[in-house]
Short mmCIF file of C-alpha atoms in Angstrom, two decimals:
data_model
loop_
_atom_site.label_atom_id
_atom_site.label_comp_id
_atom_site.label_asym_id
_atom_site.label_seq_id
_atom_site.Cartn_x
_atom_site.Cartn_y
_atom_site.Cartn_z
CA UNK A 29 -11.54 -21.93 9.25
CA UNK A 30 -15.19 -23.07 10.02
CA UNK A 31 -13.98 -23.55 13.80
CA UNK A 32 -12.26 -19.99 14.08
CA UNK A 33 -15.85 -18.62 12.51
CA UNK A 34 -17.74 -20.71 15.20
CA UNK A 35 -15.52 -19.49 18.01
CA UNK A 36 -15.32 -16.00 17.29
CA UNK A 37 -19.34 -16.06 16.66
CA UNK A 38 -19.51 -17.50 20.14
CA UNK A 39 -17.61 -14.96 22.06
CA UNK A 40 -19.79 -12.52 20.07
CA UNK A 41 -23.52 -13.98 21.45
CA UNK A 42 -21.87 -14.92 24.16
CA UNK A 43 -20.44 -11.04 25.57
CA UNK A 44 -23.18 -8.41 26.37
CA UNK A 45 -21.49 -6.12 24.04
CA UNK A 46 -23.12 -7.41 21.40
CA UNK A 47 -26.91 -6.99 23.09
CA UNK A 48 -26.11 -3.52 23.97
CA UNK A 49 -24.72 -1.90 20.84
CA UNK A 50 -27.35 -3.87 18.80
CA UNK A 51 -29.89 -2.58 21.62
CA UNK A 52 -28.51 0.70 20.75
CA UNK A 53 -28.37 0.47 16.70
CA UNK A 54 -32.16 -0.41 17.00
CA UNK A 55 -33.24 2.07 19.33
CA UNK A 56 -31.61 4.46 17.88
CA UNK A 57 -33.03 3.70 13.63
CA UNK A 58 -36.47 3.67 15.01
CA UNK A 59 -35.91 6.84 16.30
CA UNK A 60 -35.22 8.30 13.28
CA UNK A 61 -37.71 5.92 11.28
CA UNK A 62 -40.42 7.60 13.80
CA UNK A 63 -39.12 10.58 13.04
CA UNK A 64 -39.85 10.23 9.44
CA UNK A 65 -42.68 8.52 9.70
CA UNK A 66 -43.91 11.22 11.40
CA UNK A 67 -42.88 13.81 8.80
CA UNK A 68 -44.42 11.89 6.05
CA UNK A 69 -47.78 11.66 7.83
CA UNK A 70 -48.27 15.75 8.30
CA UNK A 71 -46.81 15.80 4.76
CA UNK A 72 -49.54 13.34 3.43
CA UNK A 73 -52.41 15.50 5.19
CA UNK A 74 -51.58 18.62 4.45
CA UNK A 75 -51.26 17.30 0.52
CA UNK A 76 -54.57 15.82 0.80
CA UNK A 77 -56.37 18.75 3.13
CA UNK A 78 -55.47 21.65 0.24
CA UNK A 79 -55.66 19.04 -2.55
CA UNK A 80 -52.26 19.93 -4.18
CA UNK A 81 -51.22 17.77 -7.04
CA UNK A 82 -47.84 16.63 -5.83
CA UNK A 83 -45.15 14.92 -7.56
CA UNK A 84 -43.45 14.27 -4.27
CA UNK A 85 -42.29 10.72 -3.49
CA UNK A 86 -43.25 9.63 0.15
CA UNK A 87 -40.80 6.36 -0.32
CA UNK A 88 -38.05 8.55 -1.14
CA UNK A 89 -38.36 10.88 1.49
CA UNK A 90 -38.83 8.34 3.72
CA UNK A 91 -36.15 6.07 2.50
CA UNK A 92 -33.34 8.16 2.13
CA UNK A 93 -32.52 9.64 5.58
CA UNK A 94 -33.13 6.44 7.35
CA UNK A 95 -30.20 4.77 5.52
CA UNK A 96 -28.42 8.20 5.88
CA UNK A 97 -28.26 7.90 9.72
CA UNK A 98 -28.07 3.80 9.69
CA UNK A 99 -24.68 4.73 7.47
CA UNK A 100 -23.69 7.53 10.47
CA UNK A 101 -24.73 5.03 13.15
CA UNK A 102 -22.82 2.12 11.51
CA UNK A 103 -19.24 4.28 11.35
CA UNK A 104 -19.77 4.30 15.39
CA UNK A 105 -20.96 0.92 15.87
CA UNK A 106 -18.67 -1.46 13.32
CA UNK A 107 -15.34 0.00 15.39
CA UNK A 108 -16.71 -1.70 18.34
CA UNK A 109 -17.48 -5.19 16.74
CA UNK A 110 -14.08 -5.10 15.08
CA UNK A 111 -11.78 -4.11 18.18
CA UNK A 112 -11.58 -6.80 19.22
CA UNK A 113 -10.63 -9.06 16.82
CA UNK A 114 -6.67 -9.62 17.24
CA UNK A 115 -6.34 -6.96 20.12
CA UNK A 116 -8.02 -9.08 23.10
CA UNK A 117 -5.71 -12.52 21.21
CA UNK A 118 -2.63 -10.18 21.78
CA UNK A 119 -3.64 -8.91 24.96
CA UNK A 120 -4.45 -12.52 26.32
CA UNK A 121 -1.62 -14.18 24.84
CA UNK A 122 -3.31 -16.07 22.88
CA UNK A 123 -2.54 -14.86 19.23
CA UNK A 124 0.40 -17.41 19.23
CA UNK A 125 -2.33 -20.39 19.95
CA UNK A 126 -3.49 -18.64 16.28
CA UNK A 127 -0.40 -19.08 14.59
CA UNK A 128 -0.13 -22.66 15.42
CA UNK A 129 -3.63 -23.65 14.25
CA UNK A 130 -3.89 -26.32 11.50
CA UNK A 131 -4.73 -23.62 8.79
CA UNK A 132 -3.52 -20.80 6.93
CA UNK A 133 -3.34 -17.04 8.69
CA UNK A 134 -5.33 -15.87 5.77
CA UNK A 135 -8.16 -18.24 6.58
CA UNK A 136 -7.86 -17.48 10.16
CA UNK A 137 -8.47 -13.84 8.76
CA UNK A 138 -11.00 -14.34 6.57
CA UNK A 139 -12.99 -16.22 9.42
CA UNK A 140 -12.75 -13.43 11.51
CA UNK A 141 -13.96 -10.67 8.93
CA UNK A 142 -17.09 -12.91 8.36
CA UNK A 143 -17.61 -13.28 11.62
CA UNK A 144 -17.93 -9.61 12.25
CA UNK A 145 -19.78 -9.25 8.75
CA UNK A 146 -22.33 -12.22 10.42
CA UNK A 147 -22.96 -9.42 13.54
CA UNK A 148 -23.43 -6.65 10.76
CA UNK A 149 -25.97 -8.24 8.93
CA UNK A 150 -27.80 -9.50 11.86
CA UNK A 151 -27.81 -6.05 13.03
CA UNK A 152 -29.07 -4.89 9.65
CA UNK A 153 -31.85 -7.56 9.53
CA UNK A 154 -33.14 -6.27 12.28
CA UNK A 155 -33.69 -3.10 10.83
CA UNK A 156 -36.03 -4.70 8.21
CA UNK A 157 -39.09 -4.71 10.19
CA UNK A 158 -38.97 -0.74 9.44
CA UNK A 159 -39.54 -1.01 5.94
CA UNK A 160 -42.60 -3.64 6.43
CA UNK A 161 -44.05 -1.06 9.26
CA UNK A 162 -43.47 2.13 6.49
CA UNK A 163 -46.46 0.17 4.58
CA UNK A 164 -48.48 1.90 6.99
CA UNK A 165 -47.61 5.20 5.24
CA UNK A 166 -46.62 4.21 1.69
CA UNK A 167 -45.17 1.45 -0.33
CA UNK A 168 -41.65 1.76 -0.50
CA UNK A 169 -39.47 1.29 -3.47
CA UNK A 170 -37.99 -2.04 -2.82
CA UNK A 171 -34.96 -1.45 -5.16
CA UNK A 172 -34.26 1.06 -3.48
CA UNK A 173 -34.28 -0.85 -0.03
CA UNK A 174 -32.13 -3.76 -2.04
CA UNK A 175 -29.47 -1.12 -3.12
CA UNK A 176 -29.47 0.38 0.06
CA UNK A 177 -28.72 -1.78 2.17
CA UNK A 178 -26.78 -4.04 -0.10
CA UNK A 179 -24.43 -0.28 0.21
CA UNK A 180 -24.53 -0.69 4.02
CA UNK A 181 -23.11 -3.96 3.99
CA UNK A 182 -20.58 -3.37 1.32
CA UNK A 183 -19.58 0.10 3.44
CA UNK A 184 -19.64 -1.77 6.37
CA UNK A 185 -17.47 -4.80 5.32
CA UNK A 186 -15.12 -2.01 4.17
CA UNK A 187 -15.00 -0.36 7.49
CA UNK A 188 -14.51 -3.68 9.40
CA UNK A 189 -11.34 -4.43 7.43
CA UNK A 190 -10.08 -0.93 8.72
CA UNK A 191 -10.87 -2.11 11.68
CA UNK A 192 -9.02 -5.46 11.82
CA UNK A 193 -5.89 -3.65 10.80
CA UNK A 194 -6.23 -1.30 13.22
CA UNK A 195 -6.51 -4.50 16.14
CA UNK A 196 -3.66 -5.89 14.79
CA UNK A 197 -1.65 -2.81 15.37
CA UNK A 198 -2.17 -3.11 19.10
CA UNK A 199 -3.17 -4.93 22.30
CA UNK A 200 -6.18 -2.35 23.22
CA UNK A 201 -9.10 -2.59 22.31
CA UNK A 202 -10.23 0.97 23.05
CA UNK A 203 -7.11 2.26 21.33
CA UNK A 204 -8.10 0.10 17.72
CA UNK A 205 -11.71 1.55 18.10
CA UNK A 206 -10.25 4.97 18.31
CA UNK A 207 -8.24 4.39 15.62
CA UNK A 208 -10.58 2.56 13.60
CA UNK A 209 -12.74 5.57 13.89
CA UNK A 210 -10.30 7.93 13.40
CA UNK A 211 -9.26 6.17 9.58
CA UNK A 212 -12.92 5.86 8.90
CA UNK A 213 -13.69 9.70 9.23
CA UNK A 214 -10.62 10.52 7.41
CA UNK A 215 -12.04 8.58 4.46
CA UNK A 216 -15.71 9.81 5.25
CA UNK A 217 -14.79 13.54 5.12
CA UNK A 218 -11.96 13.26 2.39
CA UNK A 219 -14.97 13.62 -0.12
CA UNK A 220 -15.37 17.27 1.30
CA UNK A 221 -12.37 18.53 0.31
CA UNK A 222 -13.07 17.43 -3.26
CA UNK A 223 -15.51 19.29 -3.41
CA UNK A 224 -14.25 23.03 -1.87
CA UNK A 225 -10.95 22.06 -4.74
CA UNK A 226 -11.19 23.08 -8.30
CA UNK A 227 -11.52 20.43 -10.76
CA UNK A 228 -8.24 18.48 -10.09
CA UNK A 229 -7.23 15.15 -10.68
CA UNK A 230 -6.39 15.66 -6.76
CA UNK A 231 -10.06 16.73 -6.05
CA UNK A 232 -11.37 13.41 -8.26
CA UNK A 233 -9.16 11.24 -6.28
CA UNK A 234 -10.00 12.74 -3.27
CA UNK A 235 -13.82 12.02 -4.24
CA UNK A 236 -13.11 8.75 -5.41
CA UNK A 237 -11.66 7.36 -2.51
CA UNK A 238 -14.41 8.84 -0.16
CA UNK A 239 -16.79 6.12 1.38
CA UNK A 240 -19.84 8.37 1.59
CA UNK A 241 -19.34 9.06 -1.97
CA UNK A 242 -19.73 5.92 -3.02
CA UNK A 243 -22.51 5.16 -0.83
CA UNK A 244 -24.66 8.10 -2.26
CA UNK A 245 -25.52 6.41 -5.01
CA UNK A 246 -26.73 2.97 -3.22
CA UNK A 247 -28.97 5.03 -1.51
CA UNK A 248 -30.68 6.80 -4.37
CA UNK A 249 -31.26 3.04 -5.96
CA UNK A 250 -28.16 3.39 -8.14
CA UNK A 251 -26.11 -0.10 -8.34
CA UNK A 252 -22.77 0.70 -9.84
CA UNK A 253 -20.09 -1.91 -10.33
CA UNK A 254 -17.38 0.84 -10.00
CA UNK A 255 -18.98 1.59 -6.45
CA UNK A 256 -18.82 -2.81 -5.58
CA UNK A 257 -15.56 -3.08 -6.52
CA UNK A 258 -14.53 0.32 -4.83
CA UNK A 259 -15.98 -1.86 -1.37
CA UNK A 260 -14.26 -4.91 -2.34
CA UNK A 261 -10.48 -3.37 -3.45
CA UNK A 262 -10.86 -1.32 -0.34
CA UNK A 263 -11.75 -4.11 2.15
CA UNK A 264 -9.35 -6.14 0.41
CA UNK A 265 -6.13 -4.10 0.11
CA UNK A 266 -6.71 -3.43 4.48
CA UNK A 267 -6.98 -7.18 4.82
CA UNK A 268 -3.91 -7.84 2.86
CA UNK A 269 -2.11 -4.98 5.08
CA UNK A 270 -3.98 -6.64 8.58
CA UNK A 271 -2.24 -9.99 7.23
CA UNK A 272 1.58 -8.57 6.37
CA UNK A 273 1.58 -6.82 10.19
CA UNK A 274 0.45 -10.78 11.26
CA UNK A 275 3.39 -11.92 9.34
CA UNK A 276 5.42 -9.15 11.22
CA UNK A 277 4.28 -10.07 14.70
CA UNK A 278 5.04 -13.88 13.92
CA UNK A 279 8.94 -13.71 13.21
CA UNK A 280 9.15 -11.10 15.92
CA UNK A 281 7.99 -13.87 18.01
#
């Protein structure tokens, strides 16, 4: 297992797609941190210049649509990471080589879903050098950073079992992005329609199964065990299904 981990983290540092969407992730959150930053700054003058007593809270304001768009940037981005998982094996005739190695299919598995989780955090990480720069402005609430990105990683992980199924359906990579993508915004919007629905049991399964709904409350500072193990059931029922189409593709031959 260690082995498949170290290979697949390999091809990752080693291929420039990894510089480029992390390039991309980064660029992109300090846009938006700026942004904020930004907003917060006029805020705090114009608060101070007419000497309002406020009960607004900078951190929050701050806090909150930064991990909004990190969540939006990281339903585009973890697609990418996964797609190629078991689409390039299949595509380079090399997923037999897999089913021959001196351990299980489900470790093989597993080492590849940490592997990708490895690229997510790192990615992540990266990000933290925002919340040291918004002492400039204010202190944040570091709970609220914990839960928040703690929510990131458990949305993430949940999206990056989607999108090993989705690899294992099929030899292209572009084709188990799109499709990756395509399952992740059903699940992202499905939370919508609960809420346009009167007050069905449809509607609360419809919200229940939604990944921004869970999300929500990671990013207000909220940490729910029904929202962990709605991550964890969800990444692991799509790694169960990712190993049954494995099983599939090995007695085909």
């Amino acid at each position: 297992m260690r082995s498949v981990y170290l290979k697949e983290l390999t091809i990752y540092f080693s291929s420039p797609i990894f510089y480029v969407i992390a390039c991309i992730f980064v660029c992109i959150t300090g846009v938006f941190f700026y942004n904020s930053m930004v907003y917060v700054s006029l805020l705090t003058v114009r608060i101070a210049q007419y000497q309002v007593e406020s009960g607004v809270n900078l951190s929050e304001i701050l806090l909150g649509p930064i991990f909004a768009d990190m969540s939006m940037l990281i339903v585009f981005i973890v697609p990418i990471i996964s797609m190629r998982l078991y689409a390039e094996e299949q595509a380079q005739g090399t997923i037999e080589l897999l089913f021959t190695y001196p351990v299980s299919d489900l470790k093989v598995l597993l080492a590849k879903y940490l592997a990708g989780m490895t690229i997510l955090t790192c990615m992540l990480a990266i990000t933290a050098v925002f919340m040291v720069l918004m002492l400039v402005v204010t202190s944040p609430d570091w709970g609220v950073v914990f839960t928040s990105y703690l929510g990131l990683l458990l949305m993430g992980g949940a999206i990056l079992s989607l999108g090993i199924f989705a690899s294992s359906l099929t030899k292209n990579q572009i084709v188990a992005a799109a499709l990756t993508l395509g399952m992740v915004l059903c699940f992202w919007v499905v939370g919508w329609f609960a809420g346009v629905l009167p007050d069905t049991p449809t509607s609360g399964f419809l919200r229940e199964i939604s990944l921004v709904n869970h999300l929500s409350r990671f990013l207000k500072g909220i940490l729910g065990v029904k929202d962990i193990v709605f991550y964890i059931c969800f990444s692991v029922f799509f790694l169960s299904l990712s190993l049954r189409v494995l099983d599939s593709n090995r007695w085909r031959g």
